[in-house]
Amino acid sequence: MTLATFGRWAYLLVAIAAWVGVVFTLVITGVDGYSREAVARPGMFGGAPFGWAGFGQRMIECLSYFTEWSNILVAIVATLIVWKGPDIGSWGRALQLCALMMITVTAIVYHFLIRPTEVLSGWSVFTNPLQHVVVPALMILAALVCGPRGGLDASVVLKALLIPVIWVVYTLIRGAFVHQYPYDFVNVSVLGYQQVLINIVAILCGALVFLAVIAGIDWGVGKALPARN
């Protein structure tokens, strides 16, 4: 089995895990299947009416989480690689790099900022680890072992930041109208804009460093492979 063939099988596993997580999360959210917190935290998502009356609000809030954006992007990118192989073009490479960065940020932020105070119950015992631990681990392993390699330059790295920046702008604009936010570290209602912007800049700087490291590793592997050949 060639690396390209193995890579397609690896990314097929990533795609299945990511799509299962996204579909299950949306369905469970839609039918109001997740346990509700006894007391909603100020400025955070929540408070939708029970049952079908709150369907629209719950779905919009679900699709406003960075976790869902990152898992959906991983699912799309993994499916694209399964379909087309490693030759996915400049924009495809940027999306793959973006998906890798976003799902890694999702895992890191969840592990250090959310998980310590989170109490899982009901369906979240299944979907939270799947989307925050399993899918990130599979995506990172697939990217490290199977690539794709090459095609990274400054323009591709900058393109890879486009979707996270769009999420930040969307979150802050929507939050200004509904006064609710998906995460504590972007909760303007509690922290204020100054602290939230500091948090966002710090995370985006970390993301840029991560992208630069990945690009450097990719360049090093690309130089080593021709030398070995």
mmCIF file of C-alpha atoms in Angstrom:
data_model
loop_
_atom_site.group_PDB
_atom_site.id
_atom_site.type_symbol
_atom_site.label_atom_id
_atom_site.label_comp_id
_atom_site.label_asym_id
_atom_site.label_seq_id
_atom_site.Cartn_x
_atom_site.Cartn_y
_atom_site.Cartn_z
ATOM 1 C CA MET A 1 0.000 0.000 0.000
ATOM 2 C CA THR A 2 1.442 3.388 -1.021
ATOM 3 C CA LEU A 3 1.501 6.346 1.358
ATOM 4 C CA ALA A 4 -1.087 8.114 -0.804
ATOM 5 C CA THR A 5 -3.438 5.114 -0.569
ATOM 6 C CA PHE A 6 -2.824 4.754 3.163
ATOM 7 C CA GLY A 7 -3.415 8.486 3.527
ATOM 8 C CA ARG A 8 -6.820 8.236 1.889
ATOM 9 C CA TRP A 9 -7.821 5.463 4.295
ATOM 10 C CA ALA A 10 -6.491 7.490 7.224
ATOM 11 C CA TYR A 11 -8.415 10.575 6.177
ATOM 12 C CA LEU A 12 -11.505 8.440 5.587
ATOM 13 C CA LEU A 13 -11.368 7.535 9.281
ATOM 14 C CA VAL A 14 -10.963 11.226 10.139
ATOM 15 C CA ALA A 15 -13.908 12.152 7.907
ATOM 16 C CA ILE A 16 -16.179 9.486 9.425
ATOM 17 C CA ALA A 17 -15.344 10.517 12.996
ATOM 18 C CA ALA A 18 -15.788 14.226 12.232
ATOM 19 C CA TRP A 19 -19.070 13.812 10.334
ATOM 20 C CA VAL A 20 -20.472 11.519 13.041
ATOM 21 C CA GLY A 21 -19.609 14.099 15.689
ATOM 22 C CA VAL A 22 -21.127 16.990 13.733
ATOM 23 C CA VAL A 23 -24.317 15.148 12.738
ATOM 24 C CA PHE A 24 -24.910 13.705 16.211
ATOM 25 C CA THR A 25 -24.316 17.097 17.841
ATOM 26 C CA LEU A 26 -26.716 18.886 15.491
ATOM 27 C CA VAL A 27 -29.416 16.228 15.813
ATOM 28 C CA ILE A 28 -29.193 16.058 19.606
ATOM 29 C CA THR A 29 -29.196 19.869 19.783
ATOM 30 C CA GLY A 30 -32.185 20.054 17.434
ATOM 31 C CA VAL A 31 -34.334 17.676 19.485
ATOM 32 C CA ASP A 32 -33.229 19.350 22.744
ATOM 33 C CA GLY A 33 -31.478 16.194 23.901
ATOM 34 C CA TYR A 34 -28.625 17.753 25.860
ATOM 35 C CA SER A 35 -28.867 18.257 29.609
ATOM 36 C CA ARG A 36 -29.501 21.846 30.674
ATOM 37 C CA GLU A 37 -27.413 23.661 33.260
ATOM 38 C CA ALA A 38 -29.365 24.453 36.414
ATOM 39 C CA VAL A 39 -28.300 28.111 36.288
ATOM 40 C CA ALA A 40 -27.289 29.824 33.056
ATOM 41 C CA ARG A 41 -24.022 31.747 33.376
ATOM 42 C CA PRO A 42 -24.221 35.507 32.652
ATOM 43 C CA GLY A 43 -23.357 36.372 29.075
ATOM 44 C CA MET A 44 -23.088 32.751 27.914
ATOM 45 C CA PHE A 45 -25.191 30.808 25.431
ATOM 46 C CA GLY A 46 -28.338 29.284 26.866
ATOM 47 C CA GLY A 47 -31.892 30.107 27.826
ATOM 48 C CA ALA A 48 -33.553 28.777 24.673
ATOM 49 C CA PRO A 49 -37.161 27.601 25.186
ATOM 50 C CA PHE A 50 -37.563 23.876 25.709
ATOM 51 C CA GLY A 51 -38.627 21.625 22.840
ATOM 52 C CA TRP A 52 -39.277 22.780 19.292
ATOM 53 C CA ALA A 53 -39.942 26.361 20.385
ATOM 54 C CA GLY A 54 -36.224 26.773 21.006
ATOM 55 C CA PHE A 55 -35.055 24.838 17.932
ATOM 56 C CA GLY A 56 -33.822 27.866 15.973
ATOM 57 C CA GLN A 57 -31.934 29.457 18.853
ATOM 58 C CA ARG A 58 -30.305 26.181 19.861
ATOM 59 C CA MET A 59 -29.151 25.427 16.303
ATOM 60 C CA ILE A 60 -27.727 28.921 15.756
ATOM 61 C CA GLU A 61 -25.882 28.745 19.066
ATOM 62 C CA CYS A 62 -24.573 25.257 18.294
ATOM 63 C CA LEU A 63 -23.280 26.380 14.904
ATOM 64 C CA SER A 64 -21.666 29.440 16.516
ATOM 65 C CA TYR A 65 -19.179 27.423 18.564
ATOM 66 C CA PHE A 66 -15.576 27.361 17.347
ATOM 67 C CA THR A 67 -15.684 23.625 18.064
ATOM 68 C CA GLU A 68 -18.356 23.088 15.419
ATOM 69 C CA TRP A 69 -16.581 25.280 12.881
ATOM 70 C CA SER A 70 -13.354 23.321 13.379
ATOM 71 C CA ASN A 71 -15.038 19.893 13.246
ATOM 72 C CA ILE A 72 -17.071 20.802 10.156
ATOM 73 C CA LEU A 73 -13.929 22.081 8.423
ATOM 74 C CA VAL A 74 -12.021 18.907 9.362
ATOM 75 C CA ALA A 75 -14.886 16.801 7.975
ATOM 76 C CA ILE A 76 -14.906 18.761 4.690
ATOM 77 C CA VAL A 77 -11.113 18.738 4.263
ATOM 78 C CA ALA A 78 -10.783 15.037 5.113
ATOM 79 C CA THR A 79 -13.552 14.211 2.630
ATOM 80 C CA LEU A 80 -11.792 16.331 -0.019
ATOM 81 C CA ILE A 81 -8.518 14.452 0.496
ATOM 82 C CA VAL A 82 -10.302 11.081 0.336
ATOM 83 C CA TRP A 83 -11.901 12.170 -2.939
ATOM 84 C CA LYS A 84 -8.978 13.926 -4.653
ATOM 85 C CA GLY A 85 -5.909 12.570 -2.886
ATOM 86 C CA PRO A 86 -3.018 14.799 -1.755
ATOM 87 C CA ASP A 87 -3.234 17.063 -4.852
ATOM 88 C CA ILE A 88 -5.815 19.511 -3.474
ATOM 89 C CA GLY A 89 -4.403 22.771 -4.819
ATOM 90 C CA SER A 90 -3.435 26.016 -3.067
ATOM 91 C CA TRP A 91 -6.813 26.773 -1.487
ATOM 92 C CA GLY A 92 -7.291 23.124 -0.523
ATOM 93 C CA ARG A 93 -3.886 23.163 1.154
ATOM 94 C CA ALA A 94 -4.815 26.363 2.993
ATOM 95 C CA LEU A 95 -8.069 24.777 4.171
ATOM 96 C CA GLN A 96 -6.215 21.642 5.298
ATOM 97 C CA LEU A 97 -3.720 23.747 7.235
ATOM 98 C CA CYS A 98 -6.559 25.825 8.687
ATOM 99 C CA ALA A 99 -8.483 22.708 9.730
ATOM 100 C CA LEU A 100 -5.372 21.287 11.391
ATOM 101 C CA MET A 101 -4.743 24.527 13.268
ATOM 102 C CA MET A 102 -8.387 25.053 14.298
ATOM 103 C CA ILE A 103 -8.923 21.510 15.568
ATOM 104 C CA THR A 104 -5.635 21.708 17.506
ATOM 105 C CA VAL A 105 -6.699 25.011 19.087
ATOM 106 C CA THR A 106 -10.066 23.399 19.885
ATOM 107 C CA ALA A 107 -8.342 20.538 21.714
ATOM 108 C CA ILE A 108 -5.914 22.804 23.598
ATOM 109 C CA VAL A 109 -8.525 25.369 24.666
ATOM 110 C CA TYR A 110 -10.905 22.602 25.730
ATOM 111 C CA HIS A 111 -8.252 20.783 27.736
ATOM 112 C CA PHE A 112 -6.907 23.831 29.594
ATOM 113 C CA LEU A 113 -9.810 26.310 29.757
ATOM 114 C CA ILE A 114 -13.064 24.346 29.579
ATOM 115 C CA ARG A 115 -12.564 20.779 30.758
ATOM 116 C CA PRO A 116 -11.337 21.616 34.303
ATOM 117 C CA THR A 117 -14.724 23.141 35.216
ATOM 118 C CA GLU A 118 -16.985 21.115 32.927
ATOM 119 C CA VAL A 119 -19.344 18.430 34.206
ATOM 120 C CA LEU A 120 -20.495 16.083 31.442
ATOM 121 C CA SER A 121 -23.840 14.334 31.505
ATOM 122 C CA GLY A 122 -26.237 12.706 29.059
ATOM 123 C CA TRP A 123 -25.252 12.749 25.383
ATOM 124 C CA SER A 124 -22.363 15.166 25.981
ATOM 125 C CA VAL A 125 -20.436 12.266 27.549
ATOM 126 C CA PHE A 126 -20.210 10.898 23.987
ATOM 127 C CA THR A 127 -20.120 13.962 21.728
ATOM 128 C CA ASN A 128 -17.763 16.199 23.759
ATOM 129 C CA PRO A 129 -14.818 13.751 23.858
ATOM 130 C CA LEU A 130 -15.448 12.835 20.220
ATOM 131 C CA GLN A 131 -15.275 16.430 18.991
ATOM 132 C CA HIS A 132 -12.666 17.760 21.413
ATOM 133 C CA VAL A 133 -10.301 14.785 21.792
ATOM 134 C CA VAL A 134 -10.844 11.979 19.271
ATOM 135 C CA VAL A 135 -11.241 14.039 16.083
ATOM 136 C CA PRO A 136 -8.292 16.341 16.926
ATOM 137 C CA ALA A 137 -6.056 13.343 17.672
ATOM 138 C CA LEU A 138 -7.024 11.585 14.424
ATOM 139 C CA MET A 139 -6.565 14.741 12.330
ATOM 140 C CA ILE A 140 -3.159 15.558 13.829
ATOM 141 C CA LEU A 141 -1.927 11.968 13.341
ATOM 142 C CA ALA A 142 -3.204 11.845 9.749
ATOM 143 C CA ALA A 143 -1.504 15.145 8.918
ATOM 144 C CA LEU A 144 1.804 14.147 10.522
ATOM 145 C CA VAL A 145 1.976 10.696 8.946
ATOM 146 C CA CYS A 146 0.221 11.175 5.606
ATOM 147 C CA GLY A 147 0.559 14.846 4.705
ATOM 148 C CA PRO A 148 -0.212 16.286 2.212
ATOM 149 C CA ARG A 149 3.235 17.820 1.797
ATOM 150 C CA GLY A 150 4.473 20.882 -0.028
ATOM 151 C CA GLY A 151 2.668 23.856 -1.473
ATOM 152 C CA LEU A 152 3.073 25.993 1.630
ATOM 153 C CA ASP A 153 4.159 29.606 1.328
ATOM 154 C CA ALA A 154 3.298 32.889 3.080
ATOM 155 C CA SER A 155 0.089 33.347 1.078
ATOM 156 C CA VAL A 156 -1.177 29.873 2.002
ATOM 157 C CA VAL A 157 -0.380 30.442 5.689
ATOM 158 C CA LEU A 158 -2.256 33.770 5.657
ATOM 159 C CA LYS A 159 -5.229 32.167 3.885
ATOM 160 C CA ALA A 160 -5.313 29.573 6.647
ATOM 161 C CA LEU A 161 -6.075 32.355 9.161
ATOM 162 C CA LEU A 162 -9.100 33.606 7.215
ATOM 163 C CA ILE A 163 -11.766 31.343 8.763
ATOM 164 C CA PRO A 164 -10.662 31.889 12.404
ATOM 165 C CA VAL A 165 -10.703 35.662 11.827
ATOM 166 C CA ILE A 166 -14.211 35.396 10.318
ATOM 167 C CA TRP A 167 -15.322 33.434 13.405
ATOM 168 C CA VAL A 168 -13.957 36.125 15.720
ATOM 169 C CA VAL A 169 -15.681 38.935 13.792
ATOM 170 C CA TYR A 170 -18.955 36.972 13.634
ATOM 171 C CA THR A 171 -18.823 36.151 17.362
ATOM 172 C CA LEU A 172 -18.223 39.745 18.438
ATOM 173 C CA ILE A 173 -20.794 41.269 16.064
ATOM 174 C CA ARG A 174 -23.493 38.736 16.965
ATOM 175 C CA GLY A 175 -22.634 39.052 20.652
ATOM 176 C CA ALA A 176 -23.089 42.830 20.470
ATOM 177 C CA PHE A 177 -26.716 42.239 19.446
ATOM 178 C CA VAL A 178 -27.703 39.191 21.536
ATOM 179 C CA HIS A 179 -25.289 39.806 24.466
ATOM 180 C CA GLN A 180 -24.343 36.143 24.588
ATOM 181 C CA TYR A 181 -21.077 34.409 23.762
ATOM 182 C CA PRO A 182 -19.962 30.792 23.284
ATOM 183 C CA TYR A 183 -16.950 30.761 25.650
ATOM 184 C CA ASP A 184 -15.839 32.440 28.865
ATOM 185 C CA PHE A 185 -12.696 33.887 27.289
ATOM 186 C CA VAL A 186 -14.780 35.832 24.709
ATOM 187 C CA ASN A 187 -17.576 36.741 27.123
ATOM 188 C CA VAL A 188 -17.654 40.517 26.638
ATOM 189 C CA SER A 189 -20.580 40.837 29.043
ATOM 190 C CA VAL A 190 -18.314 39.728 31.916
ATOM 191 C CA LEU A 191 -14.756 40.526 30.791
ATOM 192 C CA GLY A 192 -15.279 43.621 28.665
ATOM 193 C CA TYR A 193 -13.913 44.253 25.180
ATOM 194 C CA GLN A 194 -10.351 45.056 26.260
ATOM 195 C CA GLN A 195 -9.728 41.718 27.991
ATOM 196 C CA VAL A 196 -11.563 39.751 25.298
ATOM 197 C CA LEU A 197 -9.482 41.370 22.551
ATOM 198 C CA ILE A 198 -6.305 40.572 24.505
ATOM 199 C CA ASN A 199 -7.437 36.942 24.768
ATOM 200 C CA ILE A 200 -8.269 36.752 21.066
ATOM 201 C CA VAL A 201 -4.975 38.351 19.971
ATOM 202 C CA ALA A 202 -3.046 35.940 22.199
ATOM 203 C CA ILE A 203 -4.851 32.924 20.707
ATOM 204 C CA LEU A 204 -4.438 34.185 17.125
ATOM 205 C CA CYS A 205 -0.728 34.819 17.733
ATOM 206 C CA GLY A 206 -0.430 31.296 19.044
ATOM 207 C CA ALA A 207 -2.258 30.048 15.966
ATOM 208 C CA LEU A 208 0.130 31.969 13.705
ATOM 209 C CA VAL A 209 3.126 30.467 15.499
ATOM 210 C CA PHE A 210 1.546 27.024 15.121
ATOM 211 C CA LEU A 211 1.055 27.588 11.385
ATOM 212 C CA ALA A 212 4.664 28.757 11.031
ATOM 213 C CA VAL A 213 5.918 25.640 12.847
ATOM 214 C CA ILE A 214 3.818 23.368 10.612
ATOM 215 C CA ALA A 215 5.107 25.189 7.525
ATOM 216 C CA GLY A 216 8.670 24.785 8.792
ATOM 217 C CA ILE A 217 8.199 21.064 9.426
ATOM 218 C CA ASP A 218 6.641 20.668 5.990
ATOM 219 C CA TRP A 219 9.572 22.501 4.373
ATOM 220 C CA GLY A 220 12.070 20.338 6.268
ATOM 221 C CA VAL A 221 10.344 17.099 5.298
ATOM 222 C CA GLY A 222 10.096 18.284 1.704
ATOM 223 C CA LYS A 223 13.836 18.961 1.588
ATOM 224 C CA ALA A 224 14.689 15.659 3.273
ATOM 225 C CA LEU A 225 12.627 13.450 0.968
ATOM 226 C CA PRO A 226 14.365 14.497 -2.299
ATOM 227 C CA ALA A 227 17.726 14.115 -0.548
ATOM 228 C CA ARG A 228 16.870 10.551 0.442
ATOM 229 C CA ASN A 229 15.643 9.771 -3.049
#
